Short mmCIF file of C-alpha atoms and ligand atoms in Angstrom, two decimals:
data_model
loop_
_atom_site.label_atom_id
_atom_site.label_comp_id
_atom_site.label_asym_id
_atom_site.label_seq_id
_atom_site.Cartn_x
_atom_site.Cartn_y
_atom_site.Cartn_z
CA MET A 13 -0.01 -0.17 -0.03
CA LYS A 14 1.11 3.75 -0.88
CA LEU A 15 1.73 5.93 2.04
CA SER A 16 -0.95 8.34 0.71
CA GLU A 17 -3.65 5.52 0.71
CA ALA A 18 -2.49 4.59 4.17
CA ILE A 19 -2.90 7.96 5.50
CA LYS A 20 -6.28 8.35 3.81
CA ASP A 21 -7.53 5.27 5.21
CA ALA A 22 -6.29 6.26 8.62
CA GLN A 23 -8.06 9.46 8.47
CA LYS A 24 -11.29 7.82 7.80
CA ARG A 25 -11.06 5.44 10.60
CA LEU A 26 -10.14 8.22 13.33
CA GLU A 27 -12.78 10.66 11.93
CA GLU A 28 -15.20 7.68 12.40
CA ALA A 29 -14.02 7.21 16.07
CA GLY A 30 -14.69 10.97 16.65
CA VAL A 31 -11.03 12.20 16.79
CA PRO A 32 -10.91 15.71 16.35
CA GLU A 33 -8.38 16.39 14.12
CA ALA A 34 -8.19 13.18 12.19
CA ASP A 35 -6.33 14.60 9.29
CA PHE A 36 -3.49 15.96 11.32
CA ASP A 37 -3.28 12.78 13.81
CA ALA A 38 -3.22 10.37 10.82
CA ARG A 39 -0.10 12.23 9.23
CA ALA A 40 1.60 12.79 12.68
CA LEU A 41 1.32 9.06 13.26
CA ALA A 42 2.69 8.13 9.99
CA SER A 43 5.81 10.67 10.24
CA HIS A 44 6.34 9.33 13.57
CA VAL A 45 6.38 5.35 12.42
CA LEU A 46 8.53 6.13 9.34
CA GLU A 47 10.79 8.63 11.05
CA ILE A 48 10.09 11.37 8.58
CA PRO A 49 9.46 15.02 9.47
CA LEU A 50 5.77 16.19 9.35
CA THR A 51 6.63 18.76 7.00
CA GLN A 52 8.54 16.34 4.60
CA LEU A 53 5.81 13.44 4.38
CA ALA A 54 4.09 14.67 1.50
CA MET A 55 7.21 14.08 -0.52
CA HIS A 56 7.08 10.47 0.21
CA HIS A 57 3.21 9.96 -0.66
CA ALA A 58 4.18 7.40 -3.64
CA ARG A 59 6.53 5.47 -1.24
CA LEU A 60 5.11 1.76 -0.63
CA LEU A 61 4.95 0.77 2.84
CA THR A 62 6.79 -2.35 3.89
CA GLY A 63 4.70 -4.99 6.05
CA ASP A 64 6.25 -4.06 9.13
CA GLU A 65 5.80 -0.41 8.52
CA LEU A 66 2.02 -0.92 7.89
CA ALA A 67 1.78 -3.04 11.02
CA ALA A 68 3.26 -0.40 13.11
CA TYR A 69 1.09 2.12 11.60
CA GLU A 70 -1.95 0.03 11.96
CA THR A 71 -1.17 -0.60 15.84
CA LEU A 72 -0.83 3.38 16.69
CA VAL A 73 -4.04 4.19 14.56
CA CYS A 74 -6.08 1.63 16.24
CA CYS A 75 -4.78 3.03 19.70
CA ARG A 76 -5.59 6.50 18.58
CA SER A 77 -9.13 5.43 17.41
CA LYS A 78 -9.58 4.38 21.04
CA ARG A 79 -8.99 7.69 21.75
CA GLU A 80 -5.42 7.42 23.29
CA PRO A 81 -3.67 10.86 23.09
CA LEU A 82 -1.53 11.50 20.29
CA GLN A 83 1.35 12.87 22.65
CA TYR A 84 1.45 9.47 24.68
CA LEU A 85 1.64 7.41 21.41
CA VAL A 86 4.20 9.40 19.96
CA GLY A 87 6.12 9.69 23.42
CA SER A 88 6.81 13.40 23.26
CA THR A 89 5.62 16.79 22.77
CA GLU A 90 6.97 20.39 22.46
CA PHE A 91 6.86 22.96 25.15
CA TYR A 92 8.25 26.46 25.02
CA GLY A 93 10.21 25.46 22.26
CA ARG A 94 11.74 22.32 24.01
CA GLU A 95 11.03 18.58 23.50
CA PHE A 96 9.45 17.02 26.35
CA LEU A 97 9.19 13.05 26.75
CA CYS A 98 5.55 12.19 27.49
CA ASP A 99 3.71 9.30 28.59
CA PRO A 100 0.81 8.18 31.03
CA ARG A 101 2.96 8.50 34.03
CA ALA A 102 2.12 12.45 33.85
CA LEU A 103 -0.28 14.95 32.38
CA ILE A 104 0.71 16.07 28.74
CA PRO A 105 2.09 19.48 28.64
CA ARG A 106 -0.19 22.00 27.68
CA VAL A 107 0.11 25.36 25.73
CA ASP A 108 -2.06 26.96 28.28
CA THR A 109 0.85 26.51 30.63
CA GLU A 110 3.09 28.63 28.53
CA PRO A 111 2.23 31.86 29.91
CA VAL A 112 3.07 30.63 33.45
CA ILE A 113 6.91 30.86 32.06
CA ASP A 114 6.27 34.24 30.77
CA VAL A 115 5.25 35.62 34.04
CA ALA A 116 7.64 33.71 35.82
CA LEU A 117 10.58 34.96 33.51
CA GLU A 118 9.45 38.75 33.98
CA ILE A 119 9.37 38.35 38.11
CA ILE A 120 12.78 36.30 37.97
CA GLU A 121 14.23 39.10 36.20
CA GLU A 122 12.88 41.97 38.06
CA HIS A 123 13.46 40.51 41.53
CA ASP A 124 16.56 38.71 40.81
CA ILE A 125 15.22 35.36 41.97
CA ARG A 126 17.34 32.30 41.99
CA ARG A 127 15.94 29.63 44.09
CA ILE A 128 12.47 28.28 42.61
CA ALA A 129 10.25 25.31 43.56
CA ASP A 130 7.82 23.87 41.00
CA ILE A 131 4.91 22.16 42.91
CA GLY A 132 3.07 18.96 41.30
CA THR A 133 5.79 19.20 38.34
CA GLY A 134 4.39 16.43 36.25
CA THR A 135 6.81 15.93 32.95
CA GLY A 136 8.71 18.65 34.61
CA ILE A 137 8.06 21.34 32.19
CA ILE A 138 7.89 24.37 34.44
CA ALA A 139 10.91 23.33 36.41
CA LEU A 140 13.02 22.52 33.43
CA THR A 141 11.94 25.27 31.49
CA LEU A 142 12.78 27.86 34.07
CA ALA A 143 16.16 26.27 34.87
CA ALA A 144 16.97 26.19 30.84
CA GLU A 145 15.77 29.69 30.48
CA VAL A 146 17.56 31.19 33.68
CA GLU A 147 21.10 29.94 33.69
CA GLU A 148 21.64 30.98 37.33
CA ALA A 149 18.45 29.32 38.68
CA GLU A 150 18.25 26.46 41.13
CA VAL A 151 15.00 24.46 40.91
CA LEU A 152 13.38 21.93 43.33
CA ALA A 153 10.78 20.08 41.59
CA THR A 154 8.11 18.26 43.68
CA ASP A 155 5.31 15.72 43.05
CA VAL A 156 3.21 13.52 45.00
CA SER A 157 3.34 10.62 42.12
CA SER A 158 6.81 9.09 42.18
CA GLU A 159 6.13 7.81 38.54
CA ALA A 160 5.60 11.57 37.61
CA LEU A 161 8.87 12.51 39.08
CA ALA A 162 10.77 9.74 37.60
CA LEU A 163 9.64 10.75 33.94
CA ALA A 164 10.62 14.59 34.91
CA ALA A 165 14.04 13.05 35.96
CA GLU A 166 14.29 11.34 32.39
CA ASN A 167 13.21 15.01 30.78
CA ALA A 168 15.99 16.55 33.07
CA GLU A 169 18.66 14.30 31.76
CA GLN A 170 17.59 14.68 28.18
CA LEU A 171 17.45 18.44 28.37
CA GLY A 172 21.24 18.50 30.35
CA LEU A 173 19.63 20.00 33.35
CA THR A 174 20.37 17.66 36.06
CA ASP A 175 23.02 19.86 37.72
CA ARG A 176 20.39 22.53 38.79
CA VAL A 177 17.09 20.60 39.31
CA GLN A 178 16.37 18.58 42.16
CA PHE A 179 13.21 16.36 42.45
CA ALA A 180 11.50 15.24 45.65
CA ALA A 181 8.41 13.66 46.29
CA GLY A 182 5.86 14.35 48.72
CA ARG A 183 2.58 16.39 49.54
CA TRP A 184 2.63 20.23 48.10
CA LEU A 185 5.61 22.00 49.86
CA ASP A 186 6.28 19.17 52.28
CA PRO A 187 9.23 18.04 50.35
CA LEU A 188 10.97 21.54 50.77
CA HIS A 189 11.26 21.15 54.60
CA GLU A 190 12.59 17.83 54.02
CA ALA A 191 15.19 18.90 51.25
CA GLY A 192 16.29 22.03 53.31
CA TRP A 193 14.62 24.72 50.95
CA ALA A 194 12.31 26.16 53.56
CA GLU A 195 14.77 28.93 54.40
CA THR A 196 15.86 29.79 50.90
CA VAL A 197 12.89 29.15 48.57
CA GLU A 198 12.33 32.58 46.52
CA MET A 199 9.66 31.41 44.34
CA VAL A 200 6.98 28.89 44.47
CA VAL A 201 4.98 27.86 41.03
CA SER A 202 2.65 25.48 40.72
CA ASN A 203 -0.08 24.18 38.21
CA PRO A 204 -2.03 21.86 40.56
CA PRO A 205 -4.98 19.90 39.60
CA TYR A 206 -8.12 22.28 39.31
CA ILE A 207 -10.97 20.11 37.50
CA ARG A 208 -14.01 19.91 39.63
CA GLU A 209 -15.76 16.58 40.26
CA GLU A 210 -18.98 17.97 38.38
CA GLU A 211 -16.86 18.81 35.40
CA TRP A 212 -15.10 15.15 34.86
CA ASP A 213 -17.90 14.07 32.45
CA THR A 214 -17.57 16.91 30.21
CA LEU A 215 -13.77 16.06 29.67
CA MET A 216 -12.76 14.61 26.23
CA PRO A 217 -12.06 10.99 26.55
CA GLU A 218 -8.33 11.39 25.76
CA ILE A 219 -8.22 13.49 29.05
CA ALA A 220 -10.69 11.77 31.27
CA GLU A 221 -9.70 8.02 30.17
CA HIS A 222 -5.84 8.23 29.63
CA GLU A 223 -4.44 10.83 31.69
CA PRO A 224 -3.77 10.38 35.26
CA ARG A 225 -6.73 11.45 37.30
CA GLU A 226 -4.71 12.51 40.42
CA ALA A 227 -2.98 15.00 37.86
CA LEU A 228 -6.17 16.81 36.99
CA LEU A 229 -8.84 16.54 39.61
CA ASP A 230 -9.38 18.73 42.75
CA THR A 231 -11.39 16.90 45.59
CA GLU A 232 -13.09 20.46 46.68
CA PRO A 233 -16.06 21.49 45.17
CA ASP A 234 -15.00 24.86 43.96
CA GLY A 235 -11.64 23.15 42.47
CA LEU A 236 -9.66 25.45 44.56
CA GLY A 237 -8.30 22.87 47.07
CA GLY A 238 -4.78 22.95 45.80
CA TYR A 239 -4.36 26.49 45.83
CA ARG A 240 -5.58 26.74 49.22
CA ALA A 241 -3.31 23.94 50.50
CA ILE A 242 0.03 25.45 48.87
CA VAL A 243 -0.93 29.02 49.81
CA ALA A 244 -1.22 27.87 53.26
CA GLN A 245 2.13 26.32 53.31
CA CYS A 246 3.57 29.19 51.85
CA THR A 247 3.18 31.43 55.25
CA GLY A 248 6.40 31.91 57.14
CA LEU A 249 8.77 31.12 54.34
CA PRO A 250 11.33 33.82 55.10
CA ALA A 251 12.93 34.29 51.62
CA LEU A 252 9.80 33.90 49.49
CA ARG A 253 9.13 36.89 47.07
CA ALA A 254 6.47 35.35 44.84
CA VAL A 255 4.10 32.61 44.48
CA PHE A 256 2.18 31.97 41.51
CA PHE A 257 -0.30 29.54 39.73
CA GLU A 258 -1.93 28.15 36.58
CA VAL A 259 -5.53 28.63 37.28
CA GLY A 260 -8.86 27.07 35.44
CA GLU A 261 -11.47 29.26 33.86
CA GLY A 262 -13.19 31.40 36.17
CA GLN A 263 -10.94 30.59 39.20
CA ALA A 264 -8.57 33.70 38.78
CA THR A 265 -10.73 36.24 41.11
CA GLU A 266 -11.00 33.84 44.00
CA THR A 267 -7.37 32.74 43.60
CA ALA A 268 -6.29 36.34 43.54
CA GLU A 269 -8.41 37.10 46.73
CA LEU A 270 -6.81 34.11 48.63
CA MET A 271 -3.31 35.10 47.81
CA ARG A 272 -4.21 38.53 49.28
CA GLU A 273 -5.82 37.33 52.41
CA VAL A 274 -3.36 34.73 53.38
CA LEU A 275 -0.11 35.86 52.06
CA GLY A 276 -0.99 39.56 52.32
CA ALA A 277 0.07 40.10 48.99
CA ARG A 278 0.08 43.65 47.70
CA GLU A 279 0.93 42.92 44.09
CA ILE A 280 -1.34 40.50 41.98
CA ILE A 281 -0.60 40.11 38.39
CA ILE A 282 -3.38 38.13 36.35
CA ARG A 283 -2.43 37.03 32.85
CA LYS A 284 -4.42 35.71 29.99
CA ASP A 285 -3.79 32.58 27.85
CA LEU A 286 -4.02 32.60 24.21
CA GLY A 287 -7.85 31.80 24.31
CA LYS A 288 -8.28 35.19 26.13
CA ILE A 289 -8.99 33.27 29.50
CA ASP A 290 -7.34 34.48 32.95
CA ARG A 291 -4.96 31.64 33.21
CA VAL A 292 -1.98 33.03 35.67
CA VAL A 293 -2.23 34.76 38.94
CA ALA A 294 0.87 35.72 40.68
CA ALA A 295 1.41 37.34 43.74
CA VAL A 296 4.67 39.30 44.44
CA LEU A 297 5.30 39.45 48.19
CA GLY A 298 6.94 42.44 49.89
CA VAL A 299 9.96 41.25 52.10
CA GLY A 300 8.50 39.74 55.38
CA ASP A 301 4.63 39.99 53.62
CA ALA A 302 3.96 36.09 54.12
N1 LIG B 28 3.26 20.99 36.17
C1 LIG B 28 2.75 20.18 35.36
C2 LIG B 28 2.30 20.49 33.84
O1 LIG B 28 2.00 21.69 34.10
O2 LIG B 28 2.14 20.04 32.96
C3 LIG B 28 1.96 18.98 35.62
C4 LIG B 28 0.58 19.72 36.38
S1 LIG B 28 -0.64 18.56 36.83
C5 LIG B 28 -2.04 19.53 36.36
C6 LIG B 28 -0.71 18.37 38.56
C7 LIG B 28 0.35 17.90 39.22
O3 LIG B 28 0.10 17.73 40.55
C8 LIG B 28 0.46 16.24 38.81
O4 LIG B 28 1.77 15.75 38.62
C9 LIG B 28 0.01 15.64 40.10
O5 LIG B 28 0.75 14.14 40.38
C10 LIG B 28 0.41 16.40 41.22
N2 LIG B 28 0.05 16.58 42.48
C11 LIG B 28 -1.43 16.23 42.76
N3 LIG B 28 -1.78 16.43 43.94
C12 LIG B 28 -0.48 16.47 44.51
C13 LIG B 28 0.02 16.67 45.97
N4 LIG B 28 -0.93 16.84 47.06
N5 LIG B 28 1.15 17.06 46.23
C14 LIG B 28 1.94 17.51 45.26
N6 LIG B 28 1.81 17.24 43.72
C15 LIG B 28 0.54 16.72 43.52
N1 LIG B 29 -5.86 22.47 31.54
C1 LIG B 29 -6.08 21.11 31.93
C2 LIG B 29 -7.30 20.51 31.32
O1 LIG B 29 -8.33 21.11 31.32
C3 LIG B 29 -6.44 21.03 33.68
C4 LIG B 29 -4.92 21.23 34.30
C5 LIG B 29 -5.21 21.24 35.67
O2 LIG B 29 -5.77 20.54 36.38
N2 LIG B 29 -4.24 21.67 36.29
O3 LIG B 29 -7.24 19.46 30.77
#
């Protein structure tokens, strides 16, 4: 079978399974199997596929038609211009998280911040991107999931960042105390789980059936439980200058209020994502505020 026919056939099957971007995914899976960059695939349309290539493609298309996420099937995805390994041990990096990095870089520069903790690091995208972008940064990446931390450590290895990023398992900020970071941490950043139980059934099958539930679901009815727990643990950290979060749609105002109340934050920054939804809430603290 020719490559063009195999792609057409796959696209049809993915469409029938309700996959949203069937055309793109059929080509992305072919590009992955044949190890040909997506942009060059069209030049190979007349190529005849070997039996092994067809079988490998068939397996991936079958998984995708069961709504396994494309990023898990190809094993990596891009975030802030870098490639991250990605598999079911952790949440798939989202483009929505990129404004978190933009805001962090601004605050880091303005306040000359060096010691950063990323709480609930997942694949490690926030911790590792900040370490890669800021040469002097020292980062502690934590997660309650040791599986996610193992994947984040593989990403650190792959990006050559193991010397400035440490990993520690535990709930929220507990690992900071255990790792001796509580006295020196200057910035706490987190994209905690913020999906509400009642939202669960509205999620796409790729998310609800394949991504780790504990990476997405907050146990409190308003989805703000993670923010409350982290903010409470941020009080009394002597060197802390900034705390900030990715938030879900409609959660920015209440999260900002929480930070004002509990941390006494005077300056709050709220930033939108590409879809114009308030996505980042950052509190800049005066020395001794918290
Ligand atoms: N930071 C990654 C990102 O932006 O793609 C992952 C974010 S994911 C929404 C939330 C992460 O928090 C998951 O990796 C999950 O395992 C972790 N997590 C959930 N509850 C936690 C807790 N109590 N303490 C620490 N991490 C937690
Ligand atoms: N943005 C993710 C989603 O809607 C949720 C991430 C989170 O819970 N922090 O799929």
